[in-house]
Coordinates of C-alpha atoms in Angstrom, one line a residue:
M1 CA -28.7 -3.7 -18.3
Q2 CA -30.3 -5.2 -15.1
R3 CA -30.6 -3.2 -12.0
V4 CA -28.1 -3.9 -9.2
P5 CA -30.0 -5.8 -6.5
T6 CA -30.5 -3.8 -3.3
T7 CA -29.0 -6.7 -1.2
A8 CA -25.7 -6.1 -3.0
K9 CA -25.4 -2.6 -1.7
M10 CA -23.3 -1.9 1.4
A11 CA -24.7 0.3 4.2
A12 CA -23.3 3.8 4.6
P13 CA -21.7 4.7 7.9
R14 CA -24.1 5.9 10.6
A15 CA -21.8 8.8 11.5
Y16 CA -22.8 10.7 8.5
T17 CA -26.5 10.8 9.5
A18 CA -25.7 13.0 12.4
T19 CA -24.9 15.9 10.0
L20 CA -28.5 16.0 8.7
S21 CA -29.7 18.9 10.9
R22 CA -26.8 21.1 9.7
L23 CA -27.5 20.6 6.0
P24 CA -29.5 23.0 3.7
A25 CA -33.2 22.2 3.4
G26 CA -32.9 21.6 -0.4
M27 CA -30.5 18.6 -0.1
A28 CA -33.0 16.0 -1.0
L29 CA -30.7 13.3 -1.9
F30 CA -28.9 13.1 1.4
K31 CA -32.3 13.3 3.2
S32 CA -33.4 10.2 1.2
L33 CA -30.3 8.5 2.4
H34 CA -31.0 9.4 6.0
V35 CA -34.6 8.2 5.7
R36 CA -33.5 4.8 4.3
L37 CA -30.9 4.4 7.2
R38 CA -33.5 5.3 9.8
A39 CA -36.1 3.0 8.1
D40 CA -33.8 -0.1 8.5
Q41 CA -33.7 0.5 12.3
L42 CA -37.6 0.6 12.8
S43 CA -39.9 -2.2 14.1
P44 CA -42.1 -3.9 11.5
L45 CA -45.1 -1.9 12.5
S46 CA -43.2 1.4 12.4
R47 CA -41.6 0.4 9.1
L48 CA -45.0 -0.1 7.7
L49 CA -46.2 3.4 8.7
H50 CA -42.8 4.8 7.7
A51 CA -43.2 3.3 4.2
G52 CA -46.8 4.8 3.9
A53 CA -45.4 8.2 4.8
R54 CA -42.7 7.9 2.2
A55 CA -45.2 6.8 -0.5
S56 CA -47.4 9.8 0.1
C57 CA -44.5 12.2 -0.1
A58 CA -43.3 10.6 -3.3
S59 CA -46.8 10.9 -4.9
A60 CA -46.7 14.7 -4.3
A61 CA -43.6 15.2 -6.5
P62 CA -44.3 16.9 -9.8
E63 CA -44.3 14.5 -12.7
A64 CA -42.0 16.8 -14.7
E65 CA -39.4 16.6 -12.0
F66 CA -39.4 12.8 -12.0
T67 CA -39.1 12.7 -15.8
A68 CA -36.2 15.0 -15.8
A69 CA -34.4 13.1 -13.0
V70 CA -34.6 9.7 -14.8
T71 CA -33.6 11.0 -18.2
A72 CA -30.0 10.1 -18.9
Q73 CA -27.7 13.1 -19.5
E74 CA -24.9 13.2 -22.0
P75 CA -21.6 11.8 -20.5
R76 CA -19.4 14.7 -19.1
A77 CA -16.2 12.8 -19.5
I78 CA -14.7 9.8 -21.2
F79 CA -14.3 7.5 -18.2
R80 CA -13.0 4.3 -19.8
T81 CA -9.8 3.3 -21.7
A82 CA -9.4 0.2 -23.8
Q83 CA -5.6 0.1 -22.9
A84 CA -5.5 -2.8 -20.4
D85 CA -1.7 -3.0 -20.2
P86 CA -0.5 -1.0 -17.2
A87 CA 3.0 -0.7 -18.9
L88 CA 1.4 1.5 -21.6
H89 CA -0.6 3.8 -19.3
S90 CA 0.3 7.4 -19.6
E91 CA -1.0 10.8 -18.6
S92 CA -3.5 10.6 -21.4
H93 CA -5.2 7.8 -19.6
A94 CA -5.3 9.6 -16.2
G95 CA -8.8 9.6 -14.7
R96 CA -10.0 6.7 -16.8
F97 CA -11.0 3.2 -15.8
Y98 CA -9.2 0.2 -17.3
T99 CA -10.4 -3.4 -17.0
I100 CA -8.3 -6.1 -15.5
S101 CA -8.8 -9.4 -17.2
P102 CA -10.3 -12.4 -15.3
S103 CA -7.1 -14.3 -15.9
D104 CA -5.0 -11.6 -14.2
I105 CA -7.4 -11.5 -11.3
A106 CA -7.0 -15.3 -10.8
T107 CA -3.2 -15.2 -11.0
V108 CA -2.0 -11.7 -10.0
F109 CA -4.6 -11.0 -7.4
P110 CA -5.8 -14.2 -5.8
H111 CA -5.8 -12.4 -2.5
G112 CA -4.4 -8.9 -3.2
L113 CA -7.4 -6.6 -3.8
P114 CA -9.2 -4.8 -1.0
R115 CA -12.4 -6.5 0.4
R116 CA -14.8 -3.8 -0.8
F117 CA -13.3 -3.9 -4.3
Y118 CA -14.0 -7.6 -4.4
Q119 CA -17.6 -7.0 -3.5
Q120 CA -17.9 -4.3 -6.1
M121 CA -16.2 -6.5 -8.7
H122 CA -18.8 -9.2 -8.1
T123 CA -21.6 -6.7 -8.3
F124 CA -20.4 -5.0 -11.5
N125 CA -19.3 -8.4 -13.0
E126 CA -15.9 -6.7 -13.9
A127 CA -12.7 -5.5 -12.3
S128 CA -12.1 -1.9 -13.4
L129 CA -9.4 0.2 -11.8
M130 CA -8.9 3.9 -12.4
V131 CA -5.6 5.2 -13.8
R132 CA -4.4 7.8 -11.3
P133 CA -1.4 10.1 -11.3
P134 CA 0.3 8.5 -8.2
A135 CA 0.2 5.1 -9.8
L136 CA 1.7 6.6 -13.1
E137 CA 4.4 8.3 -11.1
L138 CA 5.2 5.0 -9.3
I139 CA 5.3 3.0 -12.5
A140 CA 7.5 5.6 -14.1
L141 CA 10.0 5.3 -11.2
L142 CA 10.0 1.6 -11.5
K143 CA 10.7 1.7 -15.2
G144 CA 13.6 4.1 -14.7
S145 CA 15.2 2.3 -11.7
D146 CA 18.7 0.7 -11.9
L147 CA 18.1 -2.9 -10.8
S148 CA 21.8 -3.6 -10.3
L149 CA 21.9 -1.3 -7.3
P150 CA 20.4 -2.0 -3.9
V151 CA 16.6 -1.9 -4.0
V152 CA 14.8 1.4 -3.8
R153 CA 11.9 1.5 -1.3
Y154 CA 8.7 3.4 -2.1
V155 CA 6.2 4.4 0.5
I156 CA 2.7 5.2 -0.5
Y157 CA 0.9 7.5 1.9
G158 CA -2.2 9.7 2.1
K159 CA -5.4 10.4 4.0
K160 CA -7.8 7.5 4.8
G161 CA -9.8 6.3 1.8
T162 CA -7.8 8.1 -0.9
G163 CA -6.8 4.8 -2.7
K164 CA -3.4 3.8 -1.4
S165 CA -4.1 0.1 -1.7
M166 CA -5.4 0.4 -5.2
T167 CA -2.3 2.4 -6.2
L168 CA -0.2 -0.4 -4.8
C169 CA -2.3 -3.0 -6.7
H170 CA -1.8 -0.9 -9.9
A171 CA 2.0 -1.2 -9.4
V172 CA 1.7 -4.9 -8.7
H173 CA -0.3 -5.4 -11.9
Y174 CA 2.4 -3.5 -13.8
C175 CA 5.3 -5.6 -12.4
A176 CA 3.4 -8.9 -13.0
S177 CA 2.7 -7.9 -16.6
Q178 CA 6.4 -7.4 -17.0
G179 CA 7.3 -10.8 -15.7
W180 CA 8.5 -9.8 -12.3
M181 CA 8.2 -12.3 -9.3
V182 CA 5.7 -10.7 -7.0
L183 CA 5.8 -11.1 -3.3
H184 CA 2.6 -9.5 -2.1
V185 CA 1.3 -9.1 1.4
P186 CA -2.1 -7.5 1.1
D187 CA -2.5 -6.3 4.7
A188 CA 0.2 -6.9 7.2
H189 CA -2.2 -6.0 10.0
Q190 CA -4.1 -9.2 9.3
W191 CA -1.0 -11.1 10.4
L192 CA -1.3 -9.4 13.8
K193 CA -5.0 -9.7 14.5
D194 CA -7.1 -12.1 12.5
V195 CA -5.3 -15.3 13.5
R196 CA -7.3 -18.5 13.8
Q197 CA -4.5 -20.6 15.3
L198 CA -1.4 -19.7 17.4
M199 CA 1.2 -22.2 18.3
P200 CA 4.7 -22.2 19.7
S201 CA 7.5 -22.3 17.2
A202 CA 9.2 -25.7 16.8
Y203 CA 12.3 -24.0 15.4
R204 CA 13.0 -21.3 17.9
P205 CA 11.7 -21.4 21.5
G206 CA 9.9 -18.2 22.5
R207 CA 8.6 -17.4 19.1
V208 CA 5.1 -18.1 17.9
D209 CA 3.8 -19.5 14.5
T210 CA 0.6 -18.7 12.7
P211 CA 0.2 -21.8 10.6
M212 CA -3.1 -20.9 8.9
Q213 CA -1.9 -17.5 7.8
A214 CA 1.3 -19.0 6.5
V215 CA -0.4 -21.7 4.5
S216 CA -2.9 -19.3 3.0
W217 CA -0.1 -16.9 1.9
L218 CA 2.1 -19.7 0.5
G219 CA -0.8 -20.9 -1.7
H220 CA -1.4 -17.5 -3.1
F221 CA 2.3 -16.9 -3.7
R222 CA 2.6 -20.2 -5.6
T223 CA -0.4 -19.3 -7.7
T224 CA 1.1 -15.9 -8.7
N225 CA 4.6 -17.1 -9.4
E226 CA 4.4 -20.7 -10.4
R227 CA 6.0 -20.3 -13.8
L228 CA 9.1 -18.6 -12.3
L229 CA 9.3 -20.9 -9.3
K230 CA 9.7 -23.9 -11.6
Q231 CA 13.1 -22.6 -12.6
M232 CA 14.5 -22.1 -9.1
T233 CA 16.2 -24.5 -6.7
T234 CA 17.3 -24.1 -3.1
R235 CA 20.8 -23.1 -2.1
N236 CA 20.6 -24.3 1.4
S237 CA 19.5 -27.4 3.3
Y238 CA 16.7 -27.3 5.8
T239 CA 15.6 -29.7 8.5
W240 CA 11.9 -29.4 9.5
S241 CA 11.6 -32.4 11.8
K242 CA 13.3 -35.8 12.4
R243 CA 11.7 -37.2 9.3
E244 CA 11.3 -34.2 7.0
S245 CA 14.0 -32.1 5.3
T246 CA 14.7 -30.3 2.2
E247 CA 18.2 -30.8 0.7
Q248 CA 20.3 -28.3 -1.3
G249 CA 19.4 -28.2 -5.0
K250 CA 15.8 -29.3 -4.5
P251 CA 13.1 -27.4 -6.5
L252 CA 11.8 -24.4 -4.6
L253 CA 8.3 -25.5 -5.4
E254 CA 8.9 -28.7 -3.5
M255 CA 9.6 -26.8 -0.3
I256 CA 6.5 -24.7 -0.8
E257 CA 4.4 -27.8 -1.3
L258 CA 5.8 -29.2 2.0
G259 CA 4.7 -26.0 3.7
L260 CA 1.2 -26.4 2.3
L261 CA 0.9 -30.0 3.2
R262 CA 2.4 -29.5 6.7
P263 CA 0.9 -26.5 8.4
K264 CA 3.1 -27.0 11.5
V265 CA 6.2 -26.0 9.6
A266 CA 4.5 -23.5 7.2
S267 CA 5.8 -20.4 9.0
D268 CA 9.3 -21.7 8.9
V269 CA 8.9 -22.5 5.2
V270 CA 7.9 -18.9 4.6
G271 CA 11.1 -17.8 6.4
A272 CA 13.2 -20.1 4.3
L273 CA 11.5 -18.9 1.2
F274 CA 12.2 -15.3 2.0
K275 CA 15.9 -16.3 2.7
E276 CA 16.2 -18.1 -0.7
L277 CA 14.7 -15.1 -2.6
K278 CA 17.0 -12.6 -1.0
Q279 CA 20.0 -14.7 -1.7
Q280 CA 19.1 -15.4 -5.3
S281 CA 17.5 -12.0 -6.2
A282 CA 20.7 -10.7 -7.9
T283 CA 21.0 -13.7 -10.2
M284 CA 17.3 -14.2 -10.9
A285 CA 16.2 -13.9 -14.5
Q286 CA 13.4 -11.6 -13.5
P287 CA 13.3 -8.8 -10.9
L288 CA 11.5 -9.3 -7.6
L289 CA 8.8 -7.0 -6.3
V290 CA 8.1 -6.9 -2.5
A291 CA 4.7 -5.2 -2.1
V292 CA 3.5 -4.8 1.4
D293 CA 0.2 -3.0 2.4
S294 CA 0.2 -1.4 5.9
V295 CA 3.9 -1.9 6.4
N296 CA 3.7 0.1 9.7
A297 CA 2.1 -3.0 11.2
L298 CA 5.7 -4.4 11.5
W299 CA 6.2 -1.9 14.3
G300 CA 2.6 -2.1 15.7
R301 CA 0.9 -3.9 18.5
T302 CA -0.8 -7.3 18.4
S303 CA -4.1 -8.5 19.8
L304 CA -2.6 -12.0 20.1
R305 CA -2.0 -13.7 23.5
N306 CA 0.2 -16.5 24.8
E307 CA -1.3 -19.4 26.8
D308 CA -0.5 -17.5 30.0
R309 CA -2.6 -14.6 28.5
S310 CA 0.5 -12.3 28.1
V311 CA 0.5 -10.1 24.9
V312 CA 2.5 -11.5 22.0
N313 CA 5.3 -9.2 20.8
V314 CA 5.6 -8.4 17.2
E315 CA 9.2 -9.5 17.2
D316 CA 8.1 -12.9 18.4
I317 CA 5.8 -13.6 15.4
T318 CA 7.7 -15.7 12.9
L319 CA 5.9 -14.4 9.8
L320 CA 6.4 -10.7 10.7
R321 CA 10.0 -11.2 11.9
N322 CA 10.9 -12.7 8.5
L323 CA 9.0 -10.1 6.6
K324 CA 10.8 -7.3 8.3
K325 CA 14.1 -8.7 6.8
F326 CA 12.8 -7.7 3.4
V327 CA 12.4 -4.1 4.5
L328 CA 16.2 -3.7 4.5
N329 CA 17.7 -2.7 1.2
D330 CA 20.5 -5.3 1.4
W331 CA 19.5 -7.0 -1.8
S332 CA 19.2 -6.0 -5.5
N333 CA 17.4 -6.7 -8.7
G334 CA 14.0 -5.6 -7.5
A335 CA 12.0 -3.0 -5.6
M336 CA 10.0 -2.7 -2.5
V337 CA 6.6 -0.8 -2.6
S338 CA 4.6 -0.3 0.6
T339 CA 1.8 1.7 2.1
V340 CA 1.4 3.2 5.5
T341 CA -2.1 3.4 7.0
Q342 CA -3.8 4.6 10.1
T343 CA -5.1 1.1 10.9
G344 CA -3.7 0.1 14.2
S345 CA -1.3 2.9 14.4
L346 CA 0.2 3.5 17.9
Y347 CA 2.0 6.8 17.5
T348 CA -0.4 9.5 16.3
N349 CA -4.0 10.6 16.3
R350 CA -6.5 9.3 13.8
L351 CA -6.0 12.3 11.5
S352 CA -2.2 11.8 11.0
Y353 CA -1.1 10.2 7.8
F354 CA 2.5 11.1 7.1
P355 CA 5.0 8.2 7.1
Q356 CA 7.2 9.6 9.9
E357 CA 4.1 9.7 12.2
L358 CA 2.7 6.3 11.3
L359 CA 6.0 4.3 11.2
G360 CA 7.3 5.7 14.5
K361 CA 11.0 6.3 15.1
D362 CA 12.1 2.7 14.8
G363 CA 10.2 2.1 11.6
F364 CA 11.2 5.4 9.9
D365 CA 14.8 4.8 10.7
L366 CA 14.8 1.3 9.2
L367 CA 13.0 2.5 6.0
D368 CA 14.9 5.6 5.5
P369 CA 15.9 6.5 2.9
F370 CA 12.7 5.9 0.7
V371 CA 10.8 7.6 -2.0
P372 CA 7.4 8.9 -0.8
V373 CA 4.4 8.7 -3.1
Q374 CA 1.4 10.7 -1.9
V375 CA -2.2 9.8 -2.9
N376 CA -4.8 12.5 -2.7
D377 CA -8.6 12.8 -3.0
Y378 CA -10.2 12.7 -6.4
S379 CA -9.6 15.7 -8.7
E380 CA -12.6 17.2 -10.5
L381 CA -11.8 15.0 -13.6
E382 CA -11.5 11.9 -11.5
F383 CA -14.6 12.4 -9.5
E384 CA -16.6 13.0 -12.8
S385 CA -15.1 9.8 -14.3
C386 CA -16.1 7.8 -11.2
Y387 CA -19.5 9.4 -11.1
Q388 CA -20.2 8.5 -14.8
Y389 CA -18.9 5.0 -14.1
Y390 CA -21.3 4.4 -11.3
L391 CA -24.1 5.7 -13.4
E392 CA -23.3 3.3 -16.2
R393 CA -23.0 0.4 -13.9
K394 CA -26.4 1.3 -12.3
W395 CA -24.7 1.8 -9.0
L396 CA -26.4 5.1 -8.5
Q397 CA -30.2 4.4 -8.7
H398 CA -31.8 7.2 -6.9
E399 CA -33.9 9.4 -9.2
K400 CA -32.0 12.6 -8.3
S401 CA -28.5 11.0 -8.6
R402 CA -28.5 11.9 -12.4
T403 CA -29.4 15.6 -11.8
E404 CA -26.9 18.3 -11.3
E405 CA -28.2 19.0 -7.8
G406 CA -27.7 15.3 -6.8
R407 CA -24.2 15.4 -8.2
Q408 CA -23.2 18.5 -6.2
E409 CA -24.7 16.9 -3.1
L410 CA -22.4 13.9 -3.6
I411 CA -19.4 16.1 -4.0
F412 CA -20.3 18.0 -0.8
L413 CA -20.9 14.9 1.3
S414 CA -17.9 12.9 0.1
N415 CA -15.5 15.8 -0.4
K416 CA -14.3 13.8 -3.4
N417 CA -12.8 11.1 -1.2
P418 CA -12.9 7.8 -3.2
S419 CA -13.8 5.5 -0.3
L420 CA -16.5 7.8 1.1
F421 CA -18.0 8.4 -2.3
E422 CA -18.2 4.6 -2.9
R423 CA -19.9 4.1 0.4
L424 CA -22.4 6.9 -0.1
S425 CA -23.2 5.7 -3.6
A426 CA -23.7 2.2 -2.3
F427 CA -26.9 3.1 -0.6
L428 CA -28.4 5.3 -3.3

């Protein structure tokens, strides 16, 4: 197996280098990480001198220690499972990685996976996701829910970097494998901030449309649900302009195609699509899953401004206003799964992660009642499985990373936090 190129590695956060002076002298692995970070900030001449000093230090290391470091140890845990169907995952698979097929990545997750997971997926040449207890709990709840009743709302919460988005993706993969229609919003905060174009709404004065965001989301939604959309028609008539309209009984795909071809009306097409799905959910052949990452963004603050430089209110953004209608449990034959994150939170300090604190009073009152699902840091078994997986994929290349001393340092530095462990490992 080829070594992972150094250029594929992501830099570790600078904040962790400040703790170097407080660490024991024997923690060689983190010192090496700190040295590499500092070396990247040097001038060419200083970098040359710095490299010479590193080479002289490396030559002084005993040969026996180097040989022991690069010798592969016996795996401490079985970190893979051949069971790729999320519907068949059970507690016996907890802590193991399963591989998502390329076809599922193309259809189920054309835009739904976190950015760093995409980077890792291209580096490892595979998409492997760990089976974790919160996802198993959530899937079990979805299996046992009565779809004839109003939808149950599930809120995934936890500290930063514990894997909330990946737990949501595991649930999305399960529902897609069971034939559900999936309405997935990967990061609602992106609809508030990363907006390339902003224009006044042609449908309702005072509101604003984000056409590029709407077109992008419509394309991904069509890719994920094209098979089911072919069987659906519109129940209402819609007039988009003096020349363009959608009559009652037209294929739903035809309306989506109009939104893709006409960005000016794409935001209104998304609103009409949401309306049709809610009205038809009870009679649909397959259930509907609404999955929203960072749902607390619906009550957040935008960085968008009008032409007069005034701040745009969340209630005035067409996409978010229509998405908020799905938060209500006034529809059936489906489920709503969401996460709350600290990103852009207005109500609490950076350490708060409970739903009541992140949603605020308005958001909490609107979502209540809901079923909370907490995601924690890695357990000992989960950390060991991830550690062995990184070793197998050559993601950990430092000569001391295979030693017990290096493993304990990684546990100490990451505190078994999945995101922090991945970021630290990316530089070793």
